[in-house]
Short mmCIF file of C-alpha atoms in Angstrom, two decimals:
data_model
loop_
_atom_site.label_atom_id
_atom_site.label_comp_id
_atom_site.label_asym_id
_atom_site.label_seq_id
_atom_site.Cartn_x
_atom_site.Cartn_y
_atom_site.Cartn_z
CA UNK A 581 -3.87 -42.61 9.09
CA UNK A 582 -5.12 -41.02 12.44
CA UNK A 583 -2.06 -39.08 12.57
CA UNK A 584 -2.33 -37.83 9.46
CA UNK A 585 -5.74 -36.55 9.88
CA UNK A 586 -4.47 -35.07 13.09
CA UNK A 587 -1.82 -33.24 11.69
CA UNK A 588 -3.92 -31.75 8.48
CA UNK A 589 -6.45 -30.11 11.15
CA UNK A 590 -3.12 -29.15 13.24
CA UNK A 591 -2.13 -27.13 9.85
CA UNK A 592 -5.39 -25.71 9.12
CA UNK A 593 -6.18 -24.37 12.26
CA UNK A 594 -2.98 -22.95 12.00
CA UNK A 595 -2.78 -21.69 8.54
CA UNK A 596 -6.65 -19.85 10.01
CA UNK A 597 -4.88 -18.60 12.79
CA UNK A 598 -2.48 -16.76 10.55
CA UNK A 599 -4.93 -15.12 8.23
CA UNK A 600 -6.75 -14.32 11.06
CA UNK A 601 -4.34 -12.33 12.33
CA UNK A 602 -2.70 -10.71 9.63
CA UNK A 603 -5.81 -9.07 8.43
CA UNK A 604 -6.38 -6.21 11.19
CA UNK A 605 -2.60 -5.56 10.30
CA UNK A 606 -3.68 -4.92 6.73
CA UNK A 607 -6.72 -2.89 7.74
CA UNK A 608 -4.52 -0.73 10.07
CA UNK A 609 -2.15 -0.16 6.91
CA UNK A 610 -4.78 1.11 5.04
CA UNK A 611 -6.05 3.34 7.74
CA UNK A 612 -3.04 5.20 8.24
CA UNK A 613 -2.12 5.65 4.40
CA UNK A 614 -1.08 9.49 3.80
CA UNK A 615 -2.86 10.05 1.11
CA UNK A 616 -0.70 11.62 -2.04
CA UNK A 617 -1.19 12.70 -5.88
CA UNK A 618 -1.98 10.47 -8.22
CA UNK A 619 -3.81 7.74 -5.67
CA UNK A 620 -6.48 6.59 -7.63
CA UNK A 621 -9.79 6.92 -4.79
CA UNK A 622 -13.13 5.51 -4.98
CA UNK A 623 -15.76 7.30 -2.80
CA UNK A 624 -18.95 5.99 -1.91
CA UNK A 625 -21.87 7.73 -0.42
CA UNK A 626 -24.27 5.29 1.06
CA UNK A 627 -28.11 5.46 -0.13
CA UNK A 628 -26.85 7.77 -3.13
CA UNK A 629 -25.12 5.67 -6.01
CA UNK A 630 -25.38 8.57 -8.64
CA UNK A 631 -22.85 10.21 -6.04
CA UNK A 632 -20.52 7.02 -6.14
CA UNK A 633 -16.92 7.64 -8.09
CA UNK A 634 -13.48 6.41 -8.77
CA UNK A 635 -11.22 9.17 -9.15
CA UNK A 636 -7.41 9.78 -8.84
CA UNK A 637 -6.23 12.61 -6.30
CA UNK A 638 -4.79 15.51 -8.95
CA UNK A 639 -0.97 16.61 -8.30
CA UNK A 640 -2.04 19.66 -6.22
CA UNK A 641 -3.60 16.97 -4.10
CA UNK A 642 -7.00 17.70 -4.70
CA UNK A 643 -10.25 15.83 -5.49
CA UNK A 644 -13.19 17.34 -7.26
CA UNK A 645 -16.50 16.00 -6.01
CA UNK A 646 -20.44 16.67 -7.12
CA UNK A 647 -22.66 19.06 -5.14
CA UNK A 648 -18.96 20.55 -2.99
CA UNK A 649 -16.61 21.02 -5.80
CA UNK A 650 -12.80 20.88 -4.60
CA UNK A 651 -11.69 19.44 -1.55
CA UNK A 652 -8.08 18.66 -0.46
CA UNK A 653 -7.15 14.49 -0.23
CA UNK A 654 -3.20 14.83 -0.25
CA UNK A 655 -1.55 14.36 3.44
CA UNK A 656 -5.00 12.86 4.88
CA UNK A 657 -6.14 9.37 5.76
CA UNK A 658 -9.09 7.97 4.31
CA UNK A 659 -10.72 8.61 7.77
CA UNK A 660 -10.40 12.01 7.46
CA UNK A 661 -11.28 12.57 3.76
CA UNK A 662 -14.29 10.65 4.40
CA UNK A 663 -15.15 12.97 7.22
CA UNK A 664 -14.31 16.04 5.54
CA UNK A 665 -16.65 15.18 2.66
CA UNK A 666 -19.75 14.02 5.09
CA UNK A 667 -19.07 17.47 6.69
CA UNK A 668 -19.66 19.13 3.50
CA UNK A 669 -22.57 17.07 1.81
CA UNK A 670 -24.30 17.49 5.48
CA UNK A 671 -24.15 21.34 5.14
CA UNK A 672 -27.44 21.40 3.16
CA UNK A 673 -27.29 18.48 0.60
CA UNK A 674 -27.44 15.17 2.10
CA UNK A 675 -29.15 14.28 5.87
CA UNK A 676 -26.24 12.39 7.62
CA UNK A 677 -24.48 11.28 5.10
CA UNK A 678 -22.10 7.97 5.48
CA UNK A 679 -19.29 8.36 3.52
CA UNK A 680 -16.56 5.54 2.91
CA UNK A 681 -13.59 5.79 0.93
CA UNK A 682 -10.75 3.26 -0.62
CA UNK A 683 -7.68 3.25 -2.32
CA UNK A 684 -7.81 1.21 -5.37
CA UNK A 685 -4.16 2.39 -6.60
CA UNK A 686 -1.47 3.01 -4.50
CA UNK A 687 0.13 5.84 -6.99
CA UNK A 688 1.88 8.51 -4.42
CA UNK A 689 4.59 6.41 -3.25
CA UNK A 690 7.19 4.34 -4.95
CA UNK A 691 10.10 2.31 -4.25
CA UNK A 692 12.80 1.40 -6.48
CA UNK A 693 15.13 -1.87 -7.48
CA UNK A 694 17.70 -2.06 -9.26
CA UNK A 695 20.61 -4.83 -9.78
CA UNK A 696 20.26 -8.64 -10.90
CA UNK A 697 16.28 -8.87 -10.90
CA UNK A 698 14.10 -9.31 -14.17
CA UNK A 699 12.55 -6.09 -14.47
CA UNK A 700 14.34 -2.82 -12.71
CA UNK A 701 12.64 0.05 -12.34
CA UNK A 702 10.03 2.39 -10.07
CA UNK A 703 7.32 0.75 -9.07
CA UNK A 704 4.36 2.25 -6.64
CA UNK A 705 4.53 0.85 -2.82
CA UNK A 706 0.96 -0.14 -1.40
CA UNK A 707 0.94 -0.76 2.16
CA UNK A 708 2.59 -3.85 3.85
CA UNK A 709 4.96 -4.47 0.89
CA UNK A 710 8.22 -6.72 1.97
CA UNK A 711 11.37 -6.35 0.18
CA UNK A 712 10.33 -10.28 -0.84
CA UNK A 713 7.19 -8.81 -2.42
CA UNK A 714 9.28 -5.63 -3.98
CA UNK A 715 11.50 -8.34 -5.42
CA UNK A 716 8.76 -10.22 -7.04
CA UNK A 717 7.10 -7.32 -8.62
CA UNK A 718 10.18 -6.63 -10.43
CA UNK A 719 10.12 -10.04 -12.21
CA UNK A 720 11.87 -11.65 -9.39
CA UNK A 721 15.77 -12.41 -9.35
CA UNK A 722 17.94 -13.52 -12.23
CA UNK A 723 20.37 -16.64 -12.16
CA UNK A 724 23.18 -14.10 -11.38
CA UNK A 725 21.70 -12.30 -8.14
CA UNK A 726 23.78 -12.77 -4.23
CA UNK A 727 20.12 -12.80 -2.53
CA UNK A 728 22.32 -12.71 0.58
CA UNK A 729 23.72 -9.65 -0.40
CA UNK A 730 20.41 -7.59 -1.23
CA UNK A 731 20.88 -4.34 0.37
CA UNK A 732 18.29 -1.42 0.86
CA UNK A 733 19.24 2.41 -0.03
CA UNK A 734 17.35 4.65 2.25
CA UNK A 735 16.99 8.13 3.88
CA UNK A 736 16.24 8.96 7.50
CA UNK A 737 16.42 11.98 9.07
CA UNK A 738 17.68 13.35 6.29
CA UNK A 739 20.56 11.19 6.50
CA UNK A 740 21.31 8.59 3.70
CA UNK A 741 22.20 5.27 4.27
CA UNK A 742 22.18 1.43 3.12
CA UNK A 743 21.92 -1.59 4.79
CA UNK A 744 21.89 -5.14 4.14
CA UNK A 745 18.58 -6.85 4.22
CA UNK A 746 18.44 -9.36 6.97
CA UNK A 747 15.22 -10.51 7.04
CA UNK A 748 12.04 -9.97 5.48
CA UNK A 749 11.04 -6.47 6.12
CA UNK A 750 8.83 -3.27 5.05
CA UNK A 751 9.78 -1.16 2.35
CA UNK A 752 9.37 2.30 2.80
CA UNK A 753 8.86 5.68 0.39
CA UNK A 754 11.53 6.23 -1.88
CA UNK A 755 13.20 3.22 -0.57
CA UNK A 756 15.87 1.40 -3.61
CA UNK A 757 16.58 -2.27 -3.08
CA UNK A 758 19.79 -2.97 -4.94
CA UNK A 759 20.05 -7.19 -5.79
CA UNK A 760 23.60 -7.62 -6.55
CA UNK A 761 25.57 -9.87 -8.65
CA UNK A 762 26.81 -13.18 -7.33
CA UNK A 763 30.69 -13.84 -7.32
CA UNK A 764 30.33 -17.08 -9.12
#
């Protein structure tokens, strides 16, 4: 019984230990998100909810905000959109304002998967997604599908190429992850 007890805190700690340390991962994916078109934003300006809004980034890459009209979000990080708007509502509207910004869609880049999974398709790519996680967003694989076989379509460089998926790894822009057909 001891040793049971012993091995439950063993896991926990563990299982801790691992969300522990995947979160700054996570934070740092969100940090160095280029923003794109169509990412859906919301922008909060502290001390000033009237000024608080969810809006998506237009397809010239442009947001549209109150008191400073227009400003451009495409090919920034939230880090710098946040500073480029405090710059702006500081010069004569707001006394240091704090603004913070988050993605709540992840609409500018997609991935794509074709082949013997449930639901083919384009689907947008948020930070941190795994081919596993691509995989289950398109309805996961059929009977049919060679997991073993999964490959990945991708260009670098300007070069194309495909590979097969060894492990568990990131998916990237524009990336297509091709499930194939088992032999039996």
């Amino acid at each position: 019984m001891q040793h049971l007890k012993s091995l439950f805190v063993f896991l926990l700690v563990i299982i801790s230990l691992g969300l522990f340390i995947s979160t700054p991962s996570s934070i740092k994916a969100q940090s160095d998100y280029i923003l794109g078109p169509e990412d859906v934003l919301e922008i909060i300006v502290w001390g000033h909810s009237d000024l608080r809004r969810e809006m998506p980034i237009s397809l010239e890459g442009r947001i549209s905000f109150p008191l400073i009209g227009e400003v451009k979000a495409a090919g920034k990080t939230t880090q710098q959109l946040e500073k480029d708007i405090a710059k702006k509502l500081a010069d004569g509207y707001i006394i240091h304002p704090q603004v913070t910004i988050t993605v709540s869609e992840y609409r500018s880049q997609k991935f794509f998967i074709i082949g013997e999974v449930k639901s083919q398709g384009k689907y947008d790519l948020a930070p941190e997604t795994t081919v596993l996680m691509a995989i289950s967003i398109g309805g996961g694989m059929t009977e049919k599908a060679a997991p073993g076989r999964t490959t990945i379509r991708r260009e670098e460089n300007g070069k194309k190429k495909e590979f097969r998926v060894t492990m568990d790894i990131l998916v990237q822009p524009n990336d297509t992850i091709i499930v194939p057909e088992s032999f039996f």
